[in-house]
CSV table of C-alpha atoms in Angstrom, one decimal:
chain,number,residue,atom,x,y,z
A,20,UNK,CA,110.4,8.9,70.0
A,21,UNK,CA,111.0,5.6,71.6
A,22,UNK,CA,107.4,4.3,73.0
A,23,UNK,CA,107.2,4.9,76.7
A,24,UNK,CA,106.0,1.1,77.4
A,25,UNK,CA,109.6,0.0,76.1
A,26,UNK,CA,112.3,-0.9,78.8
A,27,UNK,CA,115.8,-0.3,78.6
A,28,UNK,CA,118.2,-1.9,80.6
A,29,UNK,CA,122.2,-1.2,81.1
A,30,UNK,CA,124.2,-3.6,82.7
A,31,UNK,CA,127.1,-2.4,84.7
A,32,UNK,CA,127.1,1.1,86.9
A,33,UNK,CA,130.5,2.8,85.6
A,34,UNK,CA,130.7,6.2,84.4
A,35,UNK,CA,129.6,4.5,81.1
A,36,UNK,CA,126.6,3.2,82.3
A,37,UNK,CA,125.4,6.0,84.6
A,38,UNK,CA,126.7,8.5,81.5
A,39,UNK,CA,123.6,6.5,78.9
A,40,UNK,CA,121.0,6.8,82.0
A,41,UNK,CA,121.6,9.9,82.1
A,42,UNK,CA,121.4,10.4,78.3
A,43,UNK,CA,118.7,8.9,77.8
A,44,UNK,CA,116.1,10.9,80.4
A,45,UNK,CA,118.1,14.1,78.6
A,46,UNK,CA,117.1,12.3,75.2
A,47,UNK,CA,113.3,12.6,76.6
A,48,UNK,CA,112.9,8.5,76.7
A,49,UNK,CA,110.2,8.1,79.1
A,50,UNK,CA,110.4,4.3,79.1
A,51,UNK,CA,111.5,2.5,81.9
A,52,UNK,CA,115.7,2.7,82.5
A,53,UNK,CA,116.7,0.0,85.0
A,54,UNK,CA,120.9,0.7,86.1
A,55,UNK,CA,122.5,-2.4,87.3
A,56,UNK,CA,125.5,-2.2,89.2
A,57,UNK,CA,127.5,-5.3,91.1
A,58,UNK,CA,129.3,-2.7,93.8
A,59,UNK,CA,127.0,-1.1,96.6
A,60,UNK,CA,128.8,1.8,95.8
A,61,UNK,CA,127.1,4.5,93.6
A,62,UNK,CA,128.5,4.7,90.3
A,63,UNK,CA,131.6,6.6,90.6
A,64,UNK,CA,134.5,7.8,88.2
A,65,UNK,CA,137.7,5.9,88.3
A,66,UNK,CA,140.6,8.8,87.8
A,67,UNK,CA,140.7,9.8,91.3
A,68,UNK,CA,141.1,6.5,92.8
A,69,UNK,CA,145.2,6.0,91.5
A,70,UNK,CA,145.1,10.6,91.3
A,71,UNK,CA,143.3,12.6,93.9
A,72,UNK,CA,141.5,10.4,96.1
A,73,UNK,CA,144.5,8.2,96.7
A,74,UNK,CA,146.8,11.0,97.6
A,75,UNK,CA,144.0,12.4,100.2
A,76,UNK,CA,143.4,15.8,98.0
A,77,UNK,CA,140.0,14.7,97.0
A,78,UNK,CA,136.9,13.4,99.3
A,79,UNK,CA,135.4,10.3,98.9
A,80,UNK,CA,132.0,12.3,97.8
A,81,UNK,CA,134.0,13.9,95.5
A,82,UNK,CA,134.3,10.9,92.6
A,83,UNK,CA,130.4,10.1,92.5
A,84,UNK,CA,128.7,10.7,88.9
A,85,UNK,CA,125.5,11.6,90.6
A,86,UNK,CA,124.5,12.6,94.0
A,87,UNK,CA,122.4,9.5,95.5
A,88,UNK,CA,118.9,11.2,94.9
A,89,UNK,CA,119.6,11.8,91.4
A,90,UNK,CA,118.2,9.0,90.2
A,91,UNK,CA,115.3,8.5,91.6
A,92,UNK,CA,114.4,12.1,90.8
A,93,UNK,CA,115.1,11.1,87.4
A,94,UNK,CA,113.4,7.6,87.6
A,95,UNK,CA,116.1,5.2,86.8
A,96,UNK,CA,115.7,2.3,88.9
A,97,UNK,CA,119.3,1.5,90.7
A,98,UNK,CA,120.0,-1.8,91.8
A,99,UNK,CA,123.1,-1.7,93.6
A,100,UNK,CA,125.2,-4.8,94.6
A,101,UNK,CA,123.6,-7.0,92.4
A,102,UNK,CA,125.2,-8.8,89.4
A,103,UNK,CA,123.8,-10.5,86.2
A,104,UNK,CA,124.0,-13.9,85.5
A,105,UNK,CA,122.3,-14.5,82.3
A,106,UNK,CA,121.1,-12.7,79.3
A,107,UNK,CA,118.9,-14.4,77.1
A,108,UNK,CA,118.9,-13.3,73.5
A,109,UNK,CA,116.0,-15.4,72.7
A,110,UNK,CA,113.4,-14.4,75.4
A,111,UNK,CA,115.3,-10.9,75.9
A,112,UNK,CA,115.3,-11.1,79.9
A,113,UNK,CA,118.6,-10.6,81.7
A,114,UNK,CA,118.5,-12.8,85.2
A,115,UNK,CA,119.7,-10.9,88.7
A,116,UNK,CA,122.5,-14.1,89.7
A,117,UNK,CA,121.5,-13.5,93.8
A,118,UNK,CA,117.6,-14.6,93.0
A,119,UNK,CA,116.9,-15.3,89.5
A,120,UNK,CA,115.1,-12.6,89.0
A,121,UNK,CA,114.2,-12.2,85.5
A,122,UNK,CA,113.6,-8.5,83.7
A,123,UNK,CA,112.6,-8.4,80.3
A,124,UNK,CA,114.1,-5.5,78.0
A,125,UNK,CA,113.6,-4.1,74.9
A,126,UNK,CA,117.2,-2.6,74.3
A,127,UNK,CA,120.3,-3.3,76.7
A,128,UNK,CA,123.5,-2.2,77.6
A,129,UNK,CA,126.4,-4.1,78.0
A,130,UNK,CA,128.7,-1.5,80.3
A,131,UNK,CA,130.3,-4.5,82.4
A,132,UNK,CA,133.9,-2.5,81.9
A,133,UNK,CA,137.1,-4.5,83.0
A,134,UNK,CA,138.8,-6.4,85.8
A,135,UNK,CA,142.7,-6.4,86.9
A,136,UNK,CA,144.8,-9.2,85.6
A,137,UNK,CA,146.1,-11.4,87.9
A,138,UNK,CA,149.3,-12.3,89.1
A,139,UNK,CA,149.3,-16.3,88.4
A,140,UNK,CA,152.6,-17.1,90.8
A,141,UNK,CA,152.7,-18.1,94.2
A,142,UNK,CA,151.9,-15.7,97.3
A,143,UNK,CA,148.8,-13.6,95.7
A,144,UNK,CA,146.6,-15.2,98.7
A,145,UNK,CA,149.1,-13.0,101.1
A,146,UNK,CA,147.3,-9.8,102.9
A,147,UNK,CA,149.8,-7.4,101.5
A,148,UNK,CA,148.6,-7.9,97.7
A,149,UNK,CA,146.6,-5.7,96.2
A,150,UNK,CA,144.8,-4.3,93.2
A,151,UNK,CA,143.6,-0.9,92.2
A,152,UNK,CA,140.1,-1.0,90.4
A,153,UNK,CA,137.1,-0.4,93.1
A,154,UNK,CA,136.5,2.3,95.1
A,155,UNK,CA,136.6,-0.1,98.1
A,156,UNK,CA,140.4,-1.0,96.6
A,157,UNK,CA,141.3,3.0,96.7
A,158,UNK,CA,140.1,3.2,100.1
A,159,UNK,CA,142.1,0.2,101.5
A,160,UNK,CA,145.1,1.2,99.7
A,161,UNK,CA,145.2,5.0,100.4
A,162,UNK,CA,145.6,3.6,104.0
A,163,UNK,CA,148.4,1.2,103.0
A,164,UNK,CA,150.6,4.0,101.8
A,165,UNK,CA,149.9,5.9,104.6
A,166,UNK,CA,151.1,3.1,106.8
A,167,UNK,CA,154.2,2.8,105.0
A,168,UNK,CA,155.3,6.0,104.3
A,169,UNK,CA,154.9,6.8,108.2
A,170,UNK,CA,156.8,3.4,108.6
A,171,UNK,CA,159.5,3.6,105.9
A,172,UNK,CA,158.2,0.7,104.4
A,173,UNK,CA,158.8,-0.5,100.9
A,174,UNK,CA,155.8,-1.7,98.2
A,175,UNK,CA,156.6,-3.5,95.3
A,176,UNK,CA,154.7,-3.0,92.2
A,177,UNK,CA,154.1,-5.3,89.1
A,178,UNK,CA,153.9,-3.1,86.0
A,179,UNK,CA,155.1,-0.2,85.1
A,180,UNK,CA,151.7,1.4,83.2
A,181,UNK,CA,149.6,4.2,84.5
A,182,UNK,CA,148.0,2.5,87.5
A,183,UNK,CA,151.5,1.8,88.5
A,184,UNK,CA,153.0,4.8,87.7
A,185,UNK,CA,150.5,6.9,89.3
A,186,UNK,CA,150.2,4.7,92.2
A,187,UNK,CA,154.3,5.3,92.3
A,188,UNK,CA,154.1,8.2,92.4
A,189,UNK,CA,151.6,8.3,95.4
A,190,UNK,CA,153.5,6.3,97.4
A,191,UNK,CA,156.7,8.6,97.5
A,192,UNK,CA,154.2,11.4,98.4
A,193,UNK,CA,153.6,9.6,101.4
A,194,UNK,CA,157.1,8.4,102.0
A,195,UNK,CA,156.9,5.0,101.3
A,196,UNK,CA,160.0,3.4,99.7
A,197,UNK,CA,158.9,2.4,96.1
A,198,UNK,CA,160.2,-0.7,93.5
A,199,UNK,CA,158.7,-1.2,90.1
A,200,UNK,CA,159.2,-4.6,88.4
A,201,UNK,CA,158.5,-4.3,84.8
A,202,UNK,CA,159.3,-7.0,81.4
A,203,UNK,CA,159.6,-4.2,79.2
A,204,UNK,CA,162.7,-1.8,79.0
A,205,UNK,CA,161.0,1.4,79.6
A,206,UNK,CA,157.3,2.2,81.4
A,207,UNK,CA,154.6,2.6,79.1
A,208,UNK,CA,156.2,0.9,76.2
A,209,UNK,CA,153.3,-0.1,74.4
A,210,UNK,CA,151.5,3.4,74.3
A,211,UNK,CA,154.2,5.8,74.1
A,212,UNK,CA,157.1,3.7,72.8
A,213,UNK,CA,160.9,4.1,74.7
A,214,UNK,CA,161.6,7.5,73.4
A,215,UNK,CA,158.3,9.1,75.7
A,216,UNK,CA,158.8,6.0,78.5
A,217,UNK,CA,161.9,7.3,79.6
A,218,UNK,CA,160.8,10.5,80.1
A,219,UNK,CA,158.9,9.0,82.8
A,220,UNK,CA,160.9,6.3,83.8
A,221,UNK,CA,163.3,9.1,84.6
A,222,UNK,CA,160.6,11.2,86.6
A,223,UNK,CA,159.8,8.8,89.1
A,224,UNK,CA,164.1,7.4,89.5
A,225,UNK,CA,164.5,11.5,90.5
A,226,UNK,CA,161.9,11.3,92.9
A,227,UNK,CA,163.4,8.0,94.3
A,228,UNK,CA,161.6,5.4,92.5
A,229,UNK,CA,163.9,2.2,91.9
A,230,UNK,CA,163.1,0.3,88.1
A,231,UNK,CA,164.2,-3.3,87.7
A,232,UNK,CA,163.3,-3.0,83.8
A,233,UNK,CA,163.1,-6.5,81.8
A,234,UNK,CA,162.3,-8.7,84.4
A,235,UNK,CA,158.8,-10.4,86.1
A,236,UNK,CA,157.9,-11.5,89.3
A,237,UNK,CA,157.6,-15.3,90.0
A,238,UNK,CA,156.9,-15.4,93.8
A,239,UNK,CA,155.7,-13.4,96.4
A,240,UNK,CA,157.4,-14.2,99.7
A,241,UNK,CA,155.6,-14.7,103.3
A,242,UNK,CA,155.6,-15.6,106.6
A,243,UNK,CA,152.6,-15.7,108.9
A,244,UNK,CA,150.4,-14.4,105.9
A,245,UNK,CA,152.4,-11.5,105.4
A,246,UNK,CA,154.7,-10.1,102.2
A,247,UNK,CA,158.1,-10.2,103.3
A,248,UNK,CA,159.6,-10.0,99.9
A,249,UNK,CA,159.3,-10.2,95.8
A,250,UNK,CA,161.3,-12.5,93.8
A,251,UNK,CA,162.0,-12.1,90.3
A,252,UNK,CA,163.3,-14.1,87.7
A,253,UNK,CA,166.8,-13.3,87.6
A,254,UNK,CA,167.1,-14.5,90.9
A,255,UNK,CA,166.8,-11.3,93.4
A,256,UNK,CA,164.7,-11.0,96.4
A,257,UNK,CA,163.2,-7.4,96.9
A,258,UNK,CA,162.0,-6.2,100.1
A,259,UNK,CA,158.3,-5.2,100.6
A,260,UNK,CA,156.1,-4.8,102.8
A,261,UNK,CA,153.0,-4.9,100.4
A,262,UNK,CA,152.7,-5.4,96.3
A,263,UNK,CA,150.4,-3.8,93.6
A,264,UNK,CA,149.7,-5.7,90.6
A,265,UNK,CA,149.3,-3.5,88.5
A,266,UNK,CA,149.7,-5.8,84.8
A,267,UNK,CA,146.9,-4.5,83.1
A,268,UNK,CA,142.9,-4.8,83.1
A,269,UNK,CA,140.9,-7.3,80.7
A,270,UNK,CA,137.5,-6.7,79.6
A,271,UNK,CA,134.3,-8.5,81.5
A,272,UNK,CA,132.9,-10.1,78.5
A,273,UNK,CA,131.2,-13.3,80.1
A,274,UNK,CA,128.3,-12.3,80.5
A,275,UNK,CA,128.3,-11.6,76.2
A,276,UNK,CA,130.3,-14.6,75.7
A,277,UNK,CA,127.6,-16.8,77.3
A,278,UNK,CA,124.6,-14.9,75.4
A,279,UNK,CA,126.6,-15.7,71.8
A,280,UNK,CA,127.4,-12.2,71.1
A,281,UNK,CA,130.5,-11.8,69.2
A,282,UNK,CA,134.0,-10.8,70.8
A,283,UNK,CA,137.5,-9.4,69.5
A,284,UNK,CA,140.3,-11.6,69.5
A,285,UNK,CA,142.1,-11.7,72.7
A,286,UNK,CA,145.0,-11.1,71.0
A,287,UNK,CA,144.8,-7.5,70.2
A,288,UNK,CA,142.8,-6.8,73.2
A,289,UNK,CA,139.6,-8.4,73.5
A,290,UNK,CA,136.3,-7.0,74.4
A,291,UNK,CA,132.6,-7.3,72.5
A,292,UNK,CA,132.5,-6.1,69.1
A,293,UNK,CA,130.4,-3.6,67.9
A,294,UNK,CA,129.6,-1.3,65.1
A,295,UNK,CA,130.4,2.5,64.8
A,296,UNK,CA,126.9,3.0,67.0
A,297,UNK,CA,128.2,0.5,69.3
A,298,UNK,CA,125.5,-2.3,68.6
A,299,UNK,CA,127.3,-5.6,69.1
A,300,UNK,CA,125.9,-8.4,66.8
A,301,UNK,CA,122.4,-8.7,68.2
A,302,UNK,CA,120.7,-5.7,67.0
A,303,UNK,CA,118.9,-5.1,70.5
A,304,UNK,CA,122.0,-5.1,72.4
A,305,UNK,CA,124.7,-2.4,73.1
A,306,UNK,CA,128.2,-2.1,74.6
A,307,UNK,CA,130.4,0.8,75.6
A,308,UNK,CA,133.1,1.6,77.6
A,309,UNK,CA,136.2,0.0,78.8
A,310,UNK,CA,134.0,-3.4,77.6
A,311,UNK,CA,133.6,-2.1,73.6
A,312,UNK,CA,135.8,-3.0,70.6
A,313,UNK,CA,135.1,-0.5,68.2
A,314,UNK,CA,136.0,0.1,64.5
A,315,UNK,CA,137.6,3.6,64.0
A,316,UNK,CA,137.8,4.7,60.7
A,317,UNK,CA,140.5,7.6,61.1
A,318,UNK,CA,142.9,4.4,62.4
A,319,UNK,CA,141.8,1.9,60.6
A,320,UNK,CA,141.8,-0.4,63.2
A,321,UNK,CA,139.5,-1.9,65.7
A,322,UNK,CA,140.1,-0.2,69.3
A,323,UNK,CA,139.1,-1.2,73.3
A,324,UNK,CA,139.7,2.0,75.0
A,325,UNK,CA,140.3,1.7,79.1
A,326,UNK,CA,140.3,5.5,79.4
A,327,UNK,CA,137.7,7.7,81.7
A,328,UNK,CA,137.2,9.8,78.1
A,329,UNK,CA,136.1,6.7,76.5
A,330,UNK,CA,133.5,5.5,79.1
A,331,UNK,CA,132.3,9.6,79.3
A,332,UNK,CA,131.3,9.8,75.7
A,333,UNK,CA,130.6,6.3,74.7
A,334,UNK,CA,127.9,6.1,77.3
A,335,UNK,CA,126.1,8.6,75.7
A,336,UNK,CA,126.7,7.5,72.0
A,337,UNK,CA,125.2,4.3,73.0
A,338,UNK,CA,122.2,5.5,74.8
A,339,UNK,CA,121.6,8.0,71.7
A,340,UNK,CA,121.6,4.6,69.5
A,341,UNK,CA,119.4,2.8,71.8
A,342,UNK,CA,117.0,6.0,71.1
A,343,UNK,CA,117.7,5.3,67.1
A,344,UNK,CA,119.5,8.3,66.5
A,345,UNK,CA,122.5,8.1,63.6
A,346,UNK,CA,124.9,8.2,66.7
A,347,UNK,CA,128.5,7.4,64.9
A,348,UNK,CA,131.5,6.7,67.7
A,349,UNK,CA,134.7,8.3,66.5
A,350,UNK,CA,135.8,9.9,69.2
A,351,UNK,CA,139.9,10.8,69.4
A,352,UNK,CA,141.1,8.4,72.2
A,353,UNK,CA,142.0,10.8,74.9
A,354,UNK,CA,143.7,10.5,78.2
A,355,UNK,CA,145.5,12.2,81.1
A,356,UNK,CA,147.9,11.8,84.0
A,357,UNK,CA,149.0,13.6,87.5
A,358,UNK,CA,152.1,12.3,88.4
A,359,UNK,CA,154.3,14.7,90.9
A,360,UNK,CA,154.8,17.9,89.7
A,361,UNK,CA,153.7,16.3,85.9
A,362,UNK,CA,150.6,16.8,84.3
A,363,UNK,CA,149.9,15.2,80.9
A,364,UNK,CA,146.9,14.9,78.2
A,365,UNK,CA,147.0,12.4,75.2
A,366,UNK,CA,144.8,12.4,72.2
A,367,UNK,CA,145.5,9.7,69.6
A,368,UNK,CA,146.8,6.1,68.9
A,369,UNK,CA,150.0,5.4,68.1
A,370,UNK,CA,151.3,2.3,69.4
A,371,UNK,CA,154.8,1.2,68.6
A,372,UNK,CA,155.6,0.3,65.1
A,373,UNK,CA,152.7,2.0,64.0
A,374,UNK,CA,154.6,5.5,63.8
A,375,UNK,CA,158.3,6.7,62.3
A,376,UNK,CA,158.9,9.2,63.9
A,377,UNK,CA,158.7,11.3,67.1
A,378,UNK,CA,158.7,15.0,66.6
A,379,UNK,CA,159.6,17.7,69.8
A,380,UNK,CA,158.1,20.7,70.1
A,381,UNK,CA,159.4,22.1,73.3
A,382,UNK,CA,161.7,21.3,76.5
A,383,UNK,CA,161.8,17.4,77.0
A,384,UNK,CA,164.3,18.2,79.5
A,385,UNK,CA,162.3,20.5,81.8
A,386,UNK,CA,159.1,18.2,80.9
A,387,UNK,CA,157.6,21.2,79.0
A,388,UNK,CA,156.8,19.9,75.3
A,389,UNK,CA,154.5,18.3,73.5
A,390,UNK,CA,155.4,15.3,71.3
A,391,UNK,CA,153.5,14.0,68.0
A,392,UNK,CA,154.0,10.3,66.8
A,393,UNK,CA,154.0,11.4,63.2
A,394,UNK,CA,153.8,8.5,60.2
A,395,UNK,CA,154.5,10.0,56.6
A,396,UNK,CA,153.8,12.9,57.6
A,397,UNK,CA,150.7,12.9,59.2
A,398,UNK,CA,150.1,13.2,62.7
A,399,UNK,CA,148.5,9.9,64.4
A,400,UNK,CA,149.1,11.3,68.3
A,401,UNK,CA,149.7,13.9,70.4
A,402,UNK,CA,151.0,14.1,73.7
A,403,UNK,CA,151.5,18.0,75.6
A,404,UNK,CA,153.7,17.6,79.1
A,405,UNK,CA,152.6,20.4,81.4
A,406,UNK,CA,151.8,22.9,78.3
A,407,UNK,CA,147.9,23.5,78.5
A,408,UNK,CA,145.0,24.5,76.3
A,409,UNK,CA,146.3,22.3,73.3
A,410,UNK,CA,144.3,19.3,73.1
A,411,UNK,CA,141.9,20.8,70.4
A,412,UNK,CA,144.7,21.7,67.6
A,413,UNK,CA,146.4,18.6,68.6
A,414,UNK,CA,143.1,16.8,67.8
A,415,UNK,CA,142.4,18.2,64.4
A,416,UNK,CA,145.7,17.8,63.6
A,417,UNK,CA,144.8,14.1,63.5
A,418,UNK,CA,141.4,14.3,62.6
A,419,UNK,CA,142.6,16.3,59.7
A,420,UNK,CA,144.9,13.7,58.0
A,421,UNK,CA,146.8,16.6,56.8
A,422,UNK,CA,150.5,16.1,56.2
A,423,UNK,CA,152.6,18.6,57.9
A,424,UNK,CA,155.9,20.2,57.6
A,425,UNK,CA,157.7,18.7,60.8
A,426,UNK,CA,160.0,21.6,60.9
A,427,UNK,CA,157.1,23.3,61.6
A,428,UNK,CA,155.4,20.9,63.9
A,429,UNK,CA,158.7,21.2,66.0
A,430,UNK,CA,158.7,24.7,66.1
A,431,UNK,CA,156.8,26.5,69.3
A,432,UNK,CA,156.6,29.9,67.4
A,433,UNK,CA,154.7,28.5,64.9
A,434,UNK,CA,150.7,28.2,65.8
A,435,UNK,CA,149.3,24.4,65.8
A,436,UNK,CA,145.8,25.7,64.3
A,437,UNK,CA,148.0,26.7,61.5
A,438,UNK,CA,149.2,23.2,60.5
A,439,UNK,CA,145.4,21.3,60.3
């Protein structure tokens, strides 16, 4: 066991980060665990800020990891609203950026996660512009949609992934009148390809929900700080009231890039590279969650995950390597959605190109199937539309490497635990 003396400190109170202090008191480390967090918000789950909480079905209480007196009952010393400037490798101090203060650790843990992209056209400095991240940006949002469903107002939003989507979807629950600008030619094109993003594309246009596929914004219009409209680059003006930009997240890796640890290309997604027990290039340092580019054997490929799945179990497998346990990361990517009367779960990665076929099994047309992206044979994702209970076969299916009869994959009579 890790010497009690030793002092481990995690940087950045997400799920991820709350997840390894938790771990590591389970884990019996009796050292000192220091949780830093730049919000003054306890660390909190991010699902039910575009799901539950948004729509008013879940409290605010509701979303918090731990109840407040959790961790001083477990002795993890929370420092809430306070950020961190500098880590130095050499001296192995990270500095608090409001005094200097300087702690000294003997392992860390990078958990910074990610931040929204930004629009880069003019009108972003308007009121009515918004991003959906923090807890505080759930809070003020879940009263925008309020405001404009009970005014028949209209909201724009930039992107057509699942914080746009889901937010979408939202918004027609309160009545608001919903347009959703998007470069590619179907939502979600670079996780499920077109043949799945019209199945949602055609979802949210049933529940009123106008696409303008193929085009970007370039300026936000105002008057007397307020939106009055978005323009796009085919030359149409769309009314709103308020816009979401909703293009994407990228990782907070400049706190690593400063220290000298090394990153993944930007290209193909960025983030701070680690090893399968998520140890970045400095041996003393650590990184999961949304922040983490790991290697994954069973794709063959390095992968940043921005999924609540990712952040629950890669906490933990980076607090159990902290602890020097043979802690391998090879978790399934998994996901899930609420959309309407939708619900989804995905397990897998299969992003376009990487795949040749999508297989069925079920009702696409009553949004009651389950679809595998299937390459020679073998099943690299699975995706199950409001058809429950699956997630496990569908996971040693691709585990398993096995190569399936797609007759058989296709056909709901015959049982998925018979095809791994």
């Amino acid at each position: 066991m890790v010497d009690a003396d030793q002092t481990f400190v995690i940087v950045g109170g997400g799920l991820a980060g709350a997840k390894a202090a938790e771990t590591l008191r389970a884990e019996g480390f009796t050292g000192r665990v220091i949780l830093i967090c730049d919000e003054r918000d306890h660390p909190y789950e991010r699902p039910p800020l575009s799901k539950g909480y948004l729509l008013g079905k879940a409290e605010r209480d509701s979303v918090f990891v731990h109840e407040p007196a959790w961790y001083a009952q477990h002795d993890i010393e929370l420092h809430l609203g306070q950020t961190v400037d500098r880590v130095d490798r050499a001296a192995k101090t990270v500095r608090f950026g409001d005094d200097g203060t300087l702690v000294r650790y003997d392992k860390l843990l990078l958990a910074t996660g990610a931040e929204p992209r930004r629009l880069d056209i003019p009108g972003t400095d308007l009121a009515g512009v918004h991003h959906l991240r923090r807890l505080a940006h759930a809070e003020r949002l879940k009263g925008v949609l309020a405001a404009l469903g009970r005014d028949n107002g209209h909201l724009v939003i930039a992107g057509a992934g699942w914080i746009g989507l889901e937010v979408a979807a939202a918004a027609r629950t309160y009545g608001a009148e919903v347009t959703v600008i998007e470069h590619g030619q179907t939502p979600l094109h670079s996780v499920l390809g077109p043949e799945l993003g019209n199945v949602f594309a055609q979802l949210h246009q049933e529940h009123g929900v106008r696409f303008r596929f193929g085009v970007r914004l370039t300026e936000i219009v105002g008057q007397d700080g307020m939106v009055l409209a978005a323009r796009t680059d085919d030359g149409e003006e769309h009314p709103a009231h308020d816009v979401l930009a909703a293009i994407g997240a990228a990782p907070r890796v400049g706190l690593a890039e400063a220290a000298g640890l090394e990153l993944a290309d930007r290209a193909r997604g960025g983030g701070i590279v680690v090893d399968e027990r998520l140890r970045t290039s400095d041996p003393d340092i650590y990184a999961a969650g949304d922040v983490a580019a790991f290697p994954h054997a069973l794709f063959d490929t390095r992968l940043r995950v921005e999924h609540w799945a990712n952040a629950l179990n890669g906490g933990p497998a980076a607090a159990r390597s902290m602890l020097g346990q043979d802690a391998v990361y090879d978790r399934v990517p998994y996901f899930f959605t609420d959309q309407y009367d939708l619900g989804m779960e995905y397990s897998g990665w299969a992003p376009p190109g990487s795949y040749d076929q999508v297989v069925i099994r079920g009702d696409a047309g009553k949004r009651e199937f389950i679809a595998f992206w299937v390459r020679e044979g073998r099943v690299l994702a699975g995706m199950n539309v409001n058809v429950w209970d699956v997630t496990g076969p569908i996971q040693r299916l691709i585990t398993s490497r096995a190569v399936v009869d797609t007759d058989a994959l296709a056909d709901p009579h015959v049982p998925l635990e018979s095809l791994a």
